[in-house]
Amino acid sequence: MEKSEVFEKGFELIGNSKIVFLATNDEKGYPIIKGMLNMENDGLKRIWFGTNASSKKVSRIERDQRACVYCVDEENFRGLTLVGDIGILKDPESKRRLWREGFERYYPLGAEDPDYCVLEFTAKKATMYHGLEELTLEL
Amino acid sequence: MEKSEVFEKGFELIGNSKIVFLATNDEKGYPIIKGMLNMENDGLKRIWFGTNASSKKVSRIERDQRACVYCVDEENFRGLTLVGDIGILKDPESKRRLWREGFERYYPLGAEDPDYCVLEFTAKKATMYHGLEELTLEL
């Protein structure tokens, strides 16, 4: 596998994923996976999610910023694992930028809703799996 | 959500998932997700996978047994997160039981191949997500 495949196919894979999988650590150090709506990304380096500030996931992230994002293309036997750190953004600009039509269902007060926040994941390394091959790159 | 939904729909969800997602911890405590072929399970309590004994995932599990298995039904907005411990089985009986046609491609020596091993995941708790609802049960 070439380095370019990690970037090009990885980028394509994120772009085509409606849902990606986010793992964070609970208070006992157990990894916890949850499916997340794939909202916005900057290449493989940064991924943003909108979520509930009151959720258990946000409490986990307040305690421990280590995280992983995974997406998969089952048909083509490709998977992408991104490992890095995740932070919580509550500034109005980030919240407005990630706001999507229909979110009123979840956050009745709109983009300013105090229960709405943004997660910013920053990848430190990327591993692309393709069939039996895999390649890890530092980002 | 009723308790029975966690068991019934959770069982259905695992049964319908060709791929499930397994998270383990790396040496720095970062969670690492990987898609795994869903091979065999005993309700929500136990899930078995066949994998390469020489893989990084097996090294991670030798160091740290804390793990999570996730599966998702995107169409029906359902997700199931199982949290528990994972172990490595190398006994001939377990390896033969999990052996599948076509595995020769990965393990040329067959079920006895020293690079083939079985992972046994034992869940301690299950969380079912359905739309905006969620319910966690101790198992």
mmCIF file of C-alpha atoms in Angstrom, chain A residues 69-136:
data_model
loop_
_atom_site.group_PDB
_atom_site.id
_atom_site.type_symbol
_atom_site.label_atom_id
_atom_site.label_comp_id
_atom_site.label_asym_id
_atom_site.label_seq_id
_atom_site.Cartn_x
_atom_site.Cartn_y
_atom_site.Cartn_z
ATOM 1 C CA VAL A 69 -12.467 7.502 14.999
ATOM 2 C CA TYR A 70 -13.123 4.583 12.649
ATOM 3 C CA CYS A 71 -14.935 4.337 9.351
ATOM 4 C CA VAL A 72 -15.418 1.378 7.078
ATOM 5 C CA ASP A 73 -16.244 0.516 3.466
ATOM 6 C CA GLU A 74 -17.486 -3.057 3.845
ATOM 7 C CA GLU A 75 -17.900 -3.648 0.110
ATOM 8 C CA ASN A 76 -14.286 -2.807 -0.711
ATOM 9 C CA PHE A 77 -12.762 -4.285 2.474
ATOM 10 C CA ARG A 78 -11.344 -0.933 3.496
ATOM 11 C CA GLY A 79 -11.208 0.489 7.001
ATOM 12 C CA LEU A 80 -9.640 3.666 8.411
ATOM 13 C CA THR A 81 -8.615 4.052 12.059
ATOM 14 C CA LEU A 82 -7.691 7.548 13.234
ATOM 15 C CA VAL A 83 -6.129 7.902 16.684
ATOM 16 C CA GLY A 84 -5.760 11.223 18.485
ATOM 17 C CA ASP A 85 -7.256 13.622 21.000
ATOM 18 C CA ILE A 86 -10.710 15.099 21.278
ATOM 19 C CA GLY A 87 -11.857 18.346 22.851
ATOM 20 C CA ILE A 88 -15.151 20.078 23.618
ATOM 21 C CA LEU A 89 -15.965 23.419 21.979
ATOM 22 C CA LYS A 90 -18.724 25.579 23.438
ATOM 23 C CA ASP A 91 -17.986 28.906 21.745
ATOM 24 C CA PRO A 92 -20.898 30.361 19.728
ATOM 25 C CA GLU A 93 -18.935 30.416 16.454
ATOM 26 C CA SER A 94 -18.104 26.686 16.487
ATOM 27 C CA LYS A 95 -21.638 25.817 17.562
ATOM 28 C CA ARG A 96 -23.157 27.898 14.765
ATOM 29 C CA ARG A 97 -20.753 26.445 12.180
ATOM 30 C CA LEU A 98 -21.745 22.858 13.035
ATOM 31 C CA TRP A 99 -25.462 23.605 13.343
ATOM 32 C CA ARG A 100 -27.615 21.654 10.874
ATOM 33 C CA GLU A 101 -31.218 21.920 9.772
ATOM 34 C CA GLY A 102 -33.387 19.671 11.912
ATOM 35 C CA PHE A 103 -31.193 19.940 15.017
ATOM 36 C CA GLU A 104 -34.060 21.831 16.707
ATOM 37 C CA ARG A 105 -35.484 18.389 17.395
ATOM 38 C CA TYR A 106 -32.551 17.688 19.694
ATOM 39 C CA TYR A 107 -31.753 21.243 20.849
ATOM 40 C CA PRO A 108 -34.965 23.292 21.083
ATOM 41 C CA LEU A 109 -33.085 26.518 21.853
ATOM 42 C CA GLY A 110 -31.155 26.372 18.572
ATOM 43 C CA ALA A 111 -27.409 26.825 18.058
ATOM 44 C CA GLU A 112 -27.205 28.750 21.358
ATOM 45 C CA ASP A 113 -28.779 25.844 23.311
ATOM 46 C CA PRO A 114 -26.500 25.222 26.330
ATOM 47 C CA ASP A 115 -27.004 21.471 25.874
ATOM 48 C CA TYR A 116 -25.525 21.651 22.361
ATOM 49 C CA CYS A 117 -21.747 21.502 21.964
ATOM 50 C CA VAL A 118 -19.136 20.568 19.366
ATOM 51 C CA LEU A 119 -16.486 17.869 19.623
ATOM 52 C CA GLU A 120 -13.212 18.503 17.792
ATOM 53 C CA PHE A 121 -11.125 15.403 17.133
ATOM 54 C CA THR A 122 -7.493 15.870 16.033
ATOM 55 C CA ALA A 123 -5.821 12.775 14.594
ATOM 56 C CA LYS A 124 -2.168 12.011 15.371
ATOM 57 C CA LYS A 125 -1.974 8.883 13.231
ATOM 58 C CA ALA A 126 -3.999 7.117 10.562
ATOM 59 C CA THR A 127 -4.084 3.414 9.731
ATOM 60 C CA MET A 128 -5.670 2.278 6.481
ATOM 61 C CA TYR A 129 -6.707 -1.362 6.162
ATOM 62 C CA HIS A 130 -7.291 -2.794 2.707
ATOM 63 C CA GLY A 131 -7.875 -6.546 2.507
ATOM 64 C CA LEU A 132 -4.893 -8.097 4.243
ATOM 65 C CA GLU A 133 -2.715 -4.995 3.984
ATOM 66 C CA GLU A 134 -2.394 -2.125 6.412
ATOM 67 C CA LEU A 135 -0.293 1.031 6.636
ATOM 68 C CA THR A 136 0.016 3.507 9.519
#
